[in-house]
Short mmCIF file of C-alpha atoms and ligand atoms in Angstrom, two decimals:
data_model
loop_
_atom_site.label_atom_id
_atom_site.label_comp_id
_atom_site.label_asym_id
_atom_site.label_seq_id
_atom_site.Cartn_x
_atom_site.Cartn_y
_atom_site.Cartn_z
CA MET S 1 0.12 -0.05 -0.20
CA PRO S 2 1.56 3.47 -0.95
CA ASP S 3 2.17 5.65 2.29
CA LYS S 4 1.47 8.66 1.20
CA LEU S 5 -1.18 10.14 3.99
CA VAL S 6 -4.32 12.52 2.22
CA ILE S 7 -5.59 14.52 4.89
CA VAL S 8 -8.99 15.23 4.50
CA ALA S 9 -11.04 18.42 6.31
CA GLY S 10 -14.44 17.24 7.26
CA GLY S 11 -16.57 13.94 8.11
CA GLY S 12 -19.69 15.23 6.34
CA ILE S 13 -21.44 13.13 3.39
CA GLY S 14 -18.24 14.17 1.23
CA GLY S 15 -15.48 13.73 3.32
CA LEU S 16 -16.59 10.36 4.59
CA ALA S 17 -17.36 9.15 0.74
CA THR S 18 -13.76 10.32 0.11
CA ALA S 19 -12.23 8.01 2.78
CA LEU S 20 -14.31 5.41 1.82
CA THR S 21 -12.98 5.90 -1.96
CA LEU S 22 -9.36 6.47 -1.38
CA HIS S 23 -9.24 2.90 1.34
CA GLN S 24 -11.50 0.94 -1.79
CA ILE S 25 -8.36 2.22 -4.08
CA GLY S 26 -5.68 1.66 -1.30
CA VAL S 27 -4.54 5.05 -0.37
CA ARG S 28 -3.83 6.48 3.35
CA CYS S 29 -6.01 8.93 4.96
CA LEU S 30 -7.34 10.61 7.83
CA VAL S 31 -10.45 12.44 8.73
CA PHE S 32 -10.35 16.00 10.55
CA GLU S 33 -13.82 16.69 11.67
CA ALA S 34 -14.75 19.62 13.67
CA ALA S 35 -17.95 18.22 15.51
CA ARG S 36 -16.95 16.73 18.95
CA GLU S 37 -19.49 13.82 17.90
CA MET S 38 -21.22 12.53 15.02
CA ARG S 39 -24.60 12.82 15.19
CA PRO S 40 -27.75 12.20 12.81
CA LEU S 41 -28.22 15.73 11.82
CA GLY S 42 -30.65 17.10 8.76
CA VAL S 43 -33.74 16.00 7.31
CA GLY S 44 -34.83 14.83 3.68
CA ILE S 45 -32.12 14.50 1.04
CA ASN S 46 -32.07 13.44 -2.34
CA LEU S 47 -29.08 10.51 -3.93
CA GLN S 48 -29.65 10.80 -7.87
CA PRO S 49 -28.91 7.60 -9.66
CA ASN S 50 -25.08 9.44 -10.73
CA ALA S 51 -24.45 8.87 -7.12
CA VAL S 52 -26.27 5.59 -6.31
CA ARG S 53 -24.20 4.33 -8.56
CA GLU S 54 -20.98 5.45 -7.12
CA LEU S 55 -22.54 4.02 -3.43
CA TYR S 56 -23.37 0.76 -5.11
CA ASP S 57 -19.40 0.76 -6.26
CA LEU S 58 -18.55 1.41 -3.09
CA GLY S 59 -19.68 -1.82 -1.59
CA ILE S 60 -23.15 0.19 0.00
CA THR S 61 -26.00 -1.98 -0.91
CA GLN S 62 -29.51 -1.73 -1.86
CA GLY S 63 -30.40 -3.04 1.94
CA ASP S 64 -28.14 -0.14 3.31
CA LEU S 65 -29.89 2.27 1.47
CA ASP S 66 -33.39 0.81 2.19
CA ARG S 67 -32.77 1.23 5.73
CA ILE S 68 -32.12 5.17 5.55
CA GLY S 69 -34.97 5.76 3.24
CA LEU S 70 -36.85 4.33 0.00
CA PRO S 71 -36.45 4.32 -4.05
CA ALA S 72 -38.23 7.55 -5.66
CA LYS S 73 -40.52 6.99 -8.17
CA GLU S 74 -41.64 10.34 -9.49
CA TRP S 75 -41.00 14.00 -9.28
CA ALA S 76 -44.00 16.10 -9.47
CA LEU S 77 -44.88 20.46 -9.75
CA VAL S 78 -48.56 21.05 -8.75
CA GLY S 79 -49.77 24.51 -8.85
CA LEU S 80 -52.28 26.34 -6.22
CA ASN S 81 -55.03 25.02 -8.09
CA GLY S 82 -53.82 21.83 -7.07
CA ASN S 83 -53.64 20.71 -11.43
CA ASP S 84 -50.16 19.12 -12.00
CA ILE S 85 -47.91 21.46 -14.16
CA TYR S 86 -45.08 17.92 -15.02
CA SER S 87 -44.93 15.03 -13.65
CA GLU S 88 -41.81 12.28 -14.58
CA PRO S 89 -41.29 8.89 -13.17
CA ARG S 90 -37.80 8.82 -11.43
CA GLY S 91 -34.83 6.35 -10.94
CA LEU S 92 -35.77 2.91 -12.60
CA LEU S 93 -38.88 3.98 -13.47
CA ALA S 94 -37.60 6.60 -15.91
CA GLY S 95 -35.05 4.35 -17.25
CA TYR S 96 -32.04 4.37 -15.17
CA ARG S 97 -30.05 1.43 -14.33
CA TRP S 98 -29.84 2.81 -10.91
CA PRO S 99 -32.65 4.31 -8.52
CA GLN S 100 -32.81 7.52 -7.14
CA TYR S 101 -33.33 7.36 -3.24
CA ALA S 102 -34.89 9.76 -0.91
CA VAL S 103 -33.30 9.56 2.74
CA HIS S 104 -32.61 10.66 6.22
CA ARG S 105 -29.83 12.86 5.48
CA GLY S 106 -28.29 12.22 9.32
CA HIS S 107 -28.95 8.66 8.69
CA LEU S 108 -26.88 8.48 5.21
CA HIS S 109 -24.06 10.78 7.30
CA MET S 110 -24.16 7.91 10.07
CA MET S 111 -24.33 4.87 7.89
CA LEU S 112 -20.81 6.13 6.10
CA TYR S 113 -19.47 7.18 9.24
CA ASP S 114 -19.99 3.16 10.24
CA LYS S 115 -18.67 1.89 6.74
CA LEU S 116 -15.97 3.58 7.45
CA VAL S 117 -15.65 2.93 10.90
CA GLU S 118 -15.99 -1.08 10.29
CA ARG S 119 -13.50 -1.19 7.37
CA ILE S 120 -10.80 1.22 8.85
CA GLY S 121 -11.27 1.72 12.17
CA ALA S 122 -12.68 4.65 14.58
CA GLN S 123 -9.10 6.28 14.25
CA SER S 124 -9.66 7.36 11.08
CA VAL S 125 -11.87 10.33 11.69
CA GLN S 126 -10.85 12.75 14.28
CA LEU S 127 -13.03 14.33 15.93
CA ASP S 128 -13.26 17.64 17.86
CA SER S 129 -10.80 18.22 14.82
CA ARG S 130 -11.07 21.71 13.26
CA VAL S 131 -9.25 22.59 10.16
CA THR S 132 -7.88 26.29 10.11
CA GLY S 133 -5.78 26.33 7.47
CA TYR S 134 -2.76 24.64 5.88
CA ARG S 135 0.60 25.48 4.43
CA LYS S 136 2.49 24.35 1.43
CA ASN S 137 5.62 22.69 2.39
CA PRO S 138 8.70 23.74 0.35
CA GLY S 139 9.39 20.08 -0.49
CA GLY S 140 6.22 19.23 -1.43
CA GLY S 141 3.04 18.50 0.41
CA VAL S 142 1.29 20.07 2.73
CA THR S 143 0.59 20.79 6.75
CA ALA S 144 -2.98 21.07 8.38
CA PHE S 145 -3.35 22.97 10.87
CA ILE S 146 -6.02 21.67 13.69
CA GLU S 147 -7.56 23.43 16.61
CA ARG S 148 -9.62 21.77 19.12
CA ALA S 149 -12.51 22.93 21.37
CA ASP S 150 -10.34 23.29 24.23
CA GLY S 151 -8.20 25.59 22.27
CA SER S 152 -5.69 23.24 21.69
CA ARG S 153 -3.69 23.10 18.38
CA THR S 154 -1.74 20.35 16.59
CA GLU S 155 -0.67 19.84 13.03
CA ALA S 156 -0.92 17.20 10.70
CA GLU S 157 1.30 16.42 7.21
CA GLY S 158 0.19 14.42 4.72
CA ALA S 159 0.90 14.40 0.52
CA LEU S 160 -2.52 16.29 -0.16
CA LEU S 161 -5.06 17.77 1.58
CA ILE S 162 -8.70 17.85 1.04
CA GLY S 163 -10.91 20.94 2.11
CA ALA S 164 -14.63 19.03 2.53
CA ASP S 165 -15.49 21.12 5.05
CA GLY S 166 -19.07 22.60 3.60
CA ILE S 167 -20.44 25.51 2.52
CA HIS S 168 -18.21 27.60 5.68
CA SER S 169 -15.09 25.99 4.38
CA ALA S 170 -11.57 27.53 5.95
CA VAL S 171 -9.78 25.72 3.37
CA GLY S 172 -11.38 27.27 0.51
CA ALA S 173 -11.26 30.53 2.93
CA GLN S 174 -7.42 30.41 2.49
CA MET S 175 -7.01 29.49 -0.76
CA HIS S 176 -9.84 32.40 -1.99
CA PRO S 177 -9.66 35.08 0.41
CA THR S 178 -11.07 37.33 -1.70
CA GLN S 179 -13.96 34.99 -2.51
CA PRO S 180 -17.30 36.86 -1.82
CA PRO S 181 -19.33 36.16 1.21
CA ILE S 182 -22.26 33.67 1.26
CA HIS S 183 -24.91 34.66 -1.36
CA TRP S 184 -28.76 34.62 -0.14
CA GLY S 185 -31.19 35.19 -2.55
CA GLY S 186 -33.94 35.93 -0.39
CA ALA S 187 -35.58 32.75 0.04
CA ILE S 188 -35.92 31.05 3.43
CA MET S 189 -36.69 27.39 3.90
CA TRP S 190 -38.25 25.85 6.71
CA ARG S 191 -37.38 21.66 6.78
CA GLY S 192 -38.84 19.30 8.79
CA THR S 193 -40.49 15.73 9.24
CA THR S 194 -43.86 14.50 9.74
CA TRP S 195 -45.42 11.25 9.93
CA GLY S 196 -48.01 10.80 7.20
CA LYS S 197 -49.78 9.15 4.05
CA PRO S 198 -47.81 9.33 0.88
CA ILE S 199 -49.63 10.53 -1.55
CA ARG S 200 -49.64 9.74 -5.33
CA SER S 201 -47.03 6.81 -6.08
CA GLY S 202 -46.52 6.72 -2.54
CA ALA S 203 -43.02 7.75 -3.27
CA SER S 204 -43.26 10.87 -5.04
CA PHE S 205 -41.30 14.02 -4.81
CA VAL S 206 -43.81 17.13 -4.77
CA GLY S 207 -43.64 21.05 -5.58
CA LEU S 208 -46.72 22.72 -4.95
CA GLY S 209 -47.15 26.17 -5.16
CA THR S 210 -45.27 29.05 -7.20
CA HIS S 211 -41.52 30.28 -7.34
CA ARG S 212 -42.09 32.34 -4.83
CA GLN S 213 -44.00 30.51 -2.14
CA ARG S 214 -44.05 26.40 -2.60
CA MET S 215 -43.73 23.48 -0.29
CA VAL S 216 -41.77 20.49 -1.51
CA PHE S 217 -42.32 17.11 -0.03
CA TYR S 218 -41.38 13.48 -0.07
CA PRO S 219 -41.53 10.25 2.19
CA ILE S 220 -38.00 9.46 3.23
CA SER S 221 -39.41 5.62 4.64
CA GLN S 222 -40.71 2.54 3.67
CA PRO S 223 -44.26 2.79 5.39
CA ASP S 224 -44.74 1.21 8.27
CA PRO S 225 -46.68 -1.88 8.00
CA LYS S 226 -48.99 -1.52 10.56
CA THR S 227 -49.78 2.45 10.10
CA GLY S 228 -49.19 3.25 6.38
CA LEU S 229 -47.43 5.91 7.49
CA SER S 230 -43.76 7.20 5.93
CA MET S 231 -41.70 9.74 7.40
CA ILE S 232 -42.29 12.99 5.20
CA ASN S 233 -39.59 15.28 4.59
CA TRP S 234 -41.28 19.03 4.08
CA ILE S 235 -39.29 22.11 3.03
CA ALA S 236 -41.74 25.47 3.26
CA GLU S 237 -40.30 28.19 1.00
CA VAL S 238 -40.99 31.92 1.14
CA THR S 239 -38.91 34.40 -0.88
CA MET S 240 -38.53 37.87 0.57
CA ASP S 241 -36.87 41.40 0.47
CA ASN S 242 -33.13 40.53 0.68
CA SER S 243 -31.67 43.94 0.39
CA GLU S 244 -30.74 44.08 4.34
CA GLY S 245 -29.09 40.70 3.98
CA TRP S 246 -29.58 37.44 6.34
CA LYS S 247 -30.23 39.04 9.39
CA GLN S 248 -31.20 36.14 11.92
CA ARG S 249 -28.71 33.98 14.42
CA GLY S 250 -26.80 30.56 12.53
CA TRP S 251 -27.85 29.39 9.09
CA PHE S 252 -29.47 26.36 10.20
CA ARG S 253 -31.29 26.76 13.72
CA GLN S 254 -34.24 24.56 15.22
CA VAL S 255 -37.60 26.99 15.58
CA GLY S 256 -41.14 26.29 16.06
CA VAL S 257 -43.76 25.88 13.35
CA GLU S 258 -45.57 29.08 14.62
CA ASP S 259 -43.06 30.95 13.16
CA PHE S 260 -44.32 30.28 9.63
CA VAL S 261 -47.25 28.18 9.57
CA HIS S 262 -49.32 31.49 8.99
CA TYR S 263 -47.43 31.81 4.89
CA PHE S 264 -49.58 28.51 4.44
CA GLU S 265 -52.77 28.52 6.39
CA ASN S 266 -54.75 28.54 3.33
CA TRP S 267 -53.24 25.43 1.53
CA ILE S 268 -55.88 23.17 1.72
CA TRP S 269 -56.94 20.80 -0.28
CA ASP S 270 -58.88 17.02 -0.51
CA TRP S 271 -55.68 15.64 -0.88
CA LEU S 272 -53.31 17.42 1.29
CA ASP S 273 -53.95 20.14 4.55
CA VAL S 274 -50.32 21.61 4.53
CA PRO S 275 -51.21 23.62 8.03
CA ALA S 276 -52.07 20.39 9.47
CA MET S 277 -48.80 18.53 8.23
CA LEU S 278 -46.58 21.73 9.56
CA LYS S 279 -48.43 21.47 12.78
CA GLN S 280 -47.58 17.48 13.42
CA ALA S 281 -43.91 17.87 12.65
CA ASP S 282 -41.35 15.83 14.54
CA CYS S 283 -38.72 19.02 14.38
CA ALA S 284 -38.42 22.26 12.08
CA PHE S 285 -35.55 23.88 11.06
CA GLU S 286 -35.06 27.61 9.78
CA ASN S 287 -32.23 27.99 7.12
CA PRO S 288 -31.81 30.58 4.52
CA MET S 289 -31.33 29.28 0.67
CA ILE S 290 -27.79 30.21 0.44
CA ASP S 291 -24.87 29.41 -2.12
CA ARG S 292 -21.22 30.90 -3.03
CA ASP S 293 -20.34 32.44 -6.23
CA PRO S 294 -18.18 29.85 -8.12
CA VAL S 295 -14.57 30.26 -7.91
CA PRO S 296 -12.07 29.64 -10.58
CA THR S 297 -10.29 26.61 -9.53
CA TRP S 298 -10.97 24.26 -6.75
CA ARG S 299 -7.34 23.44 -6.01
CA ASP S 300 -4.12 25.04 -4.89
CA GLY S 301 -0.67 22.70 -5.26
CA PRO S 302 -1.47 19.91 -3.09
CA VAL S 303 -4.70 21.48 -1.64
CA ALA S 304 -8.07 20.86 -3.59
CA LEU S 305 -12.04 21.46 -2.42
CA MET S 306 -14.93 19.03 -3.13
CA GLY S 307 -18.59 19.03 -2.00
CA ASP S 308 -20.37 22.14 -0.73
CA ALA S 309 -16.58 23.66 0.26
CA ALA S 310 -16.03 23.77 -4.07
CA HIS S 311 -19.56 24.21 -5.26
CA ALA S 312 -22.34 24.87 -2.74
CA MET S 313 -25.37 25.49 -4.44
CA TYR S 314 -29.40 26.04 -3.91
CA PRO S 315 -31.04 22.58 -3.12
CA THR S 316 -33.07 22.97 -5.90
CA GLY S 317 -31.90 20.25 -8.14
CA SER S 318 -31.46 18.12 -5.06
CA ASN S 319 -28.10 17.61 -6.28
CA GLY S 320 -25.72 18.93 -3.18
CA GLY S 321 -25.10 16.16 -1.81
CA SER S 322 -25.45 13.73 -4.87
CA GLN S 323 -22.37 15.66 -6.25
CA ALA S 324 -20.20 15.79 -3.34
CA ILE S 325 -20.50 11.74 -3.86
CA VAL S 326 -19.27 11.94 -7.25
CA ASP S 327 -16.30 14.15 -6.53
CA ALA S 328 -15.17 11.67 -3.81
CA ARG S 329 -15.33 9.34 -6.84
CA GLU S 330 -13.75 11.51 -9.24
CA LEU S 331 -10.84 12.40 -6.64
CA GLY S 332 -10.51 8.36 -6.58
CA ALA S 333 -10.53 8.40 -10.48
CA ALA S 334 -7.71 10.78 -10.63
CA MET S 335 -5.23 9.61 -8.05
CA LEU S 336 -5.61 6.20 -9.46
CA ALA S 337 -5.03 7.68 -13.20
CA HIS S 338 -1.71 9.82 -11.96
CA GLY S 339 -1.23 8.75 -8.40
CA VAL S 340 -1.18 10.69 -4.72
CA THR S 341 -0.07 13.70 -6.63
CA GLN S 342 -0.89 17.46 -7.50
CA ASP S 343 -1.58 16.21 -10.83
CA ALA S 344 -4.08 14.12 -9.70
CA LEU S 345 -5.86 17.48 -8.14
CA ALA S 346 -5.57 19.27 -11.29
CA ALA S 347 -6.89 16.39 -13.29
CA PHE S 348 -9.80 17.06 -11.37
CA ASP S 349 -10.31 20.33 -10.99
CA GLU S 350 -9.81 20.32 -14.94
CA LYS S 351 -12.50 18.18 -14.67
CA LEU S 352 -15.64 19.36 -12.79
CA CYS S 353 -14.57 22.91 -11.93
CA GLY S 354 -15.88 24.47 -14.98
CA LEU S 355 -18.95 22.35 -15.35
CA ILE S 356 -20.47 22.17 -12.10
CA SER S 357 -19.94 26.00 -11.64
CA GLN S 358 -22.40 26.70 -14.28
CA LEU S 359 -25.09 23.48 -12.10
CA VAL S 360 -24.33 26.31 -9.10
CA LEU S 361 -25.54 29.46 -11.26
CA ARG S 362 -28.43 27.18 -13.12
CA ASN S 363 -29.48 26.02 -9.76
CA ARG S 364 -29.55 30.02 -8.41
CA GLY S 365 -31.57 30.49 -11.26
CA ALA S 366 -34.11 28.24 -9.55
CA GLY S 367 -32.98 25.00 -11.40
CA PRO S 368 -35.95 22.39 -12.46
CA PHE S 369 -38.52 24.81 -10.64
CA GLY S 370 -37.75 27.10 -13.39
CA LEU S 371 -41.04 25.83 -14.70
CA LEU S 372 -42.89 27.32 -11.81
CA ASN S 373 -41.25 30.59 -12.80
CA MET S 374 -42.61 30.24 -16.22
CA VAL S 375 -46.00 29.63 -15.31
CA ASP S 376 -46.17 32.56 -13.41
CA GLU S 377 -44.77 34.27 -16.29
CA ARG S 378 -47.29 33.07 -18.46
CA CYS S 379 -50.30 33.16 -16.54
CA GLY S 380 -49.72 34.31 -13.20
CA GLY S 381 -49.99 30.95 -11.88
CA THR S 382 -53.62 29.54 -12.57
CA PHE S 383 -54.40 27.63 -15.49
CA ASP S 384 -56.82 24.74 -16.10
CA ASN S 385 -54.43 23.16 -18.94
CA ILE S 386 -50.77 23.14 -18.53
CA ASP S 387 -50.95 22.78 -22.22
CA ASP S 388 -52.05 25.77 -22.95
CA VAL S 389 -49.40 27.42 -20.85
CA ILE S 390 -46.13 25.52 -21.36
CA PRO S 391 -46.96 22.90 -24.39
CA PRO S 392 -45.66 19.16 -23.30
CA LYS S 393 -42.37 19.35 -25.56
CA GLU S 394 -41.03 22.61 -24.21
CA ARG S 395 -41.99 21.11 -20.77
CA ALA S 396 -39.44 18.08 -21.56
CA GLU S 397 -37.09 20.13 -23.28
CA PHE S 398 -36.84 22.58 -20.05
CA MET S 399 -36.03 19.14 -17.88
CA ALA S 400 -33.79 17.49 -20.21
CA GLY S 401 -31.87 20.65 -20.14
CA TYR S 402 -31.62 20.31 -16.35
CA LYS S 403 -30.30 16.49 -16.21
CA ALA S 404 -27.64 17.03 -18.65
CA ALA S 405 -26.24 19.75 -16.78
CA ALA S 406 -26.56 17.81 -13.57
CA GLY S 407 -24.53 14.62 -14.87
CA PHE S 408 -28.14 12.57 -14.72
CA ALA S 409 -28.85 12.60 -18.58
CA ILE S 410 -30.58 8.43 -18.60
CA GLU S 411 -28.42 7.36 -21.94
CA LYS S 412 -25.36 9.10 -20.89
CA LEU S 413 -25.28 7.70 -17.25
CA ASN S 414 -26.24 4.28 -18.17
CA ASN S 415 -23.76 3.90 -21.20
CA ALA S 416 -21.01 5.69 -19.29
CA PRO S 417 -18.09 3.38 -17.94
CA ARG S 418 -17.55 2.87 -13.93
CA THR S 419 -15.71 5.76 -12.63
CA ILE S 420 -13.57 3.27 -10.47
CA ALA S 421 -13.25 0.03 -12.01
CA ASP S 422 -13.51 -2.91 -9.61
CA GLY S 423 -10.42 -3.80 -7.82
CA GLU S 424 -8.27 -1.00 -8.86
CA ARG S 425 -5.57 0.69 -6.58
CA VAL S 426 -3.33 3.00 -6.97
CA VAL S 427 0.06 1.23 -7.14
CA THR S 428 3.07 2.38 -4.97
CA ALA S 429 5.28 3.19 -7.91
CA ARG S 430 2.20 6.01 -9.01
CA ALA S 431 2.15 7.29 -5.34
CA GLY S 432 5.85 8.36 -5.25
C1 FAD T 501 -25.68 19.74 10.38
C2 FAD T 501 -26.04 19.54 8.19
C3 FAD T 501 -27.37 19.58 8.64
C4 FAD T 501 -27.73 19.55 7.13
N1 FAD T 501 -29.04 18.89 6.56
C5 FAD T 501 -29.38 19.21 5.43
C6 FAD T 501 -30.69 18.81 5.10
O1 FAD T 501 -31.63 18.50 5.92
N2 FAD T 501 -30.99 18.43 3.72
C7 FAD T 501 -30.23 18.41 2.42
O2 FAD T 501 -30.35 18.67 1.48
N3 FAD T 501 -28.72 19.43 3.11
C8 FAD T 501 -28.55 19.06 4.10
N4 FAD T 501 -27.21 19.29 4.56
C9 FAD T 501 -26.25 19.87 3.65
C10 FAD T 501 -25.75 18.60 2.56
O3 FAD T 501 -25.19 17.33 3.96
C11 FAD T 501 -24.78 19.10 1.74
O4 FAD T 501 -24.98 19.86 0.71
C12 FAD T 501 -24.07 17.90 1.15
O5 FAD T 501 -24.48 16.93 1.50
C13 FAD T 501 -22.35 18.09 0.61
O6 FAD T 501 -21.91 17.36 1.84
P1 FAD T 501 -20.47 18.00 2.33
O7 FAD T 501 -19.58 17.21 3.01
O8 FAD T 501 -19.28 18.88 0.83
O9 FAD T 501 -20.61 19.39 3.35
P2 FAD T 501 -21.02 19.00 4.50
O10 FAD T 501 -22.29 17.94 4.91
O11 FAD T 501 -21.77 20.41 5.43
O12 FAD T 501 -20.09 18.84 5.51
C14 FAD T 501 -19.29 19.14 6.42
C15 FAD T 501 -18.45 19.06 7.66
O13 FAD T 501 -17.47 19.22 7.78
C16 FAD T 501 -17.31 19.88 9.08
N5 FAD T 501 -16.53 20.76 9.13
C17 FAD T 501 -16.98 22.24 9.05
N6 FAD T 501 -15.43 22.67 8.95
C18 FAD T 501 -14.50 22.25 9.38
C19 FAD T 501 -13.48 22.63 9.47
N7 FAD T 501 -13.09 23.81 9.48
N8 FAD T 501 -12.49 21.51 10.10
C20 FAD T 501 -13.23 20.20 10.10
N9 FAD T 501 -14.52 19.99 9.97
C21 FAD T 501 -15.34 21.28 9.62
C22 FAD T 501 -18.96 19.66 9.53
O14 FAD T 501 -18.46 19.85 10.87
C23 FAD T 501 -19.28 18.74 8.31
O15 FAD T 501 -19.60 17.65 9.09
C24 FAD T 501 -26.71 19.25 5.62
C25 FAD T 501 -25.37 19.82 6.32
C26 FAD T 501 -25.12 19.96 7.44
C27 FAD T 501 -23.39 19.93 7.92
#
């Protein structure tokens, strides 16, 4: 096994997928995670077929994913009058060779952590270890600066450093000191979960409303065989004036439903009672819809950014988590081609930075929810037959364009070779 060490800053979904990938291809790595303990934080998240494929290739099974979520069957947009704007099958039903999964983000995170501990050991993730910056060493390699909650400091030296430390990345801040602050476009999301009966296909993602005020909801657990109830993940979203910037405390805080239920008071149909769903929630979190302006490169010599640290994006396309997993696999593929070297990071950067930066901007422009903007512009949001507002061909073309940009165009993905072939390992000679 090559003895060059890769340091990973951040043990979120991207950092853990990177560590699992590096272990699979025979590269030593050590993850430094700021949190003092791993906890199942967050609510729903979608894993697109391109990411599910990579998880399967990492030895994560359908059974593993069924324990933390369920395969999505449909993606639908519905107008405020309850009429369908658009719907399409998802995952296997759409013809992908791999399913799309709707999962609980916290349970996915813990599952990846458990796999890592099982495969490499608990010492592979150093908790209470915040990476505050790095120094590129003259003879090659890199030193990461690490701080613990008690204020004590240490350093760790490796051949490469991967900044997987999320949207508030310290590694990214050093790499791009003039990067503008976090961008907030005015949308606030309240997220939570409620036990309820899944509607439509039983595993449908539903976006309901207009581009300035909407509800998104989808089940993230198989129905309980006794009650028929699933855990329903919901996102209530309202766009407001952002001229004064984000004034609330924190970026992700627990709130009471009474803080926002009034926006959705009249959202009651015979097939859905939004205020009731919100009031029965297990928990609710407020977070502004934020992203970052794309940066020209994700690489600085022996240091590279990945996941949200590289390309924090609006969750409108349900692909932030998926892209973090794909990044991890592409990093692994680059190391297979170039060894544990700076050239590997350059190849990774070259392949993804420009492409995914475009996706960030596309999601900022509403992503696949752009159809709601079109409905609003053309008829003020009220219609009898959507075909009179946006013809079927135009709707299909809009969605196909989005999927191609996000890397989950069906034929392309189905025919693409594996990112990392079975059994491939970085050989010692290449690592040197
Ligand atoms: C607590 C939490 C809850 C979330 N909930 C949801 C959700 O409900 N739905 C959804 O769609 N997305 C959610 N996300 C975002 C989603 O997980 C990410 O967009 C996506 O998975 C990309 O993952 P990432 O690993 O790049 O970043 P993240 O998931 O943000 O992980 C970054 C990790 O790095 C750690 N970290 C941060 N700074 C440092 C540092 N300086 N040194 C060391 N470690 C550091 C963080 O503690 C975190 O574990 C959540 C993220 C977090 C952190």
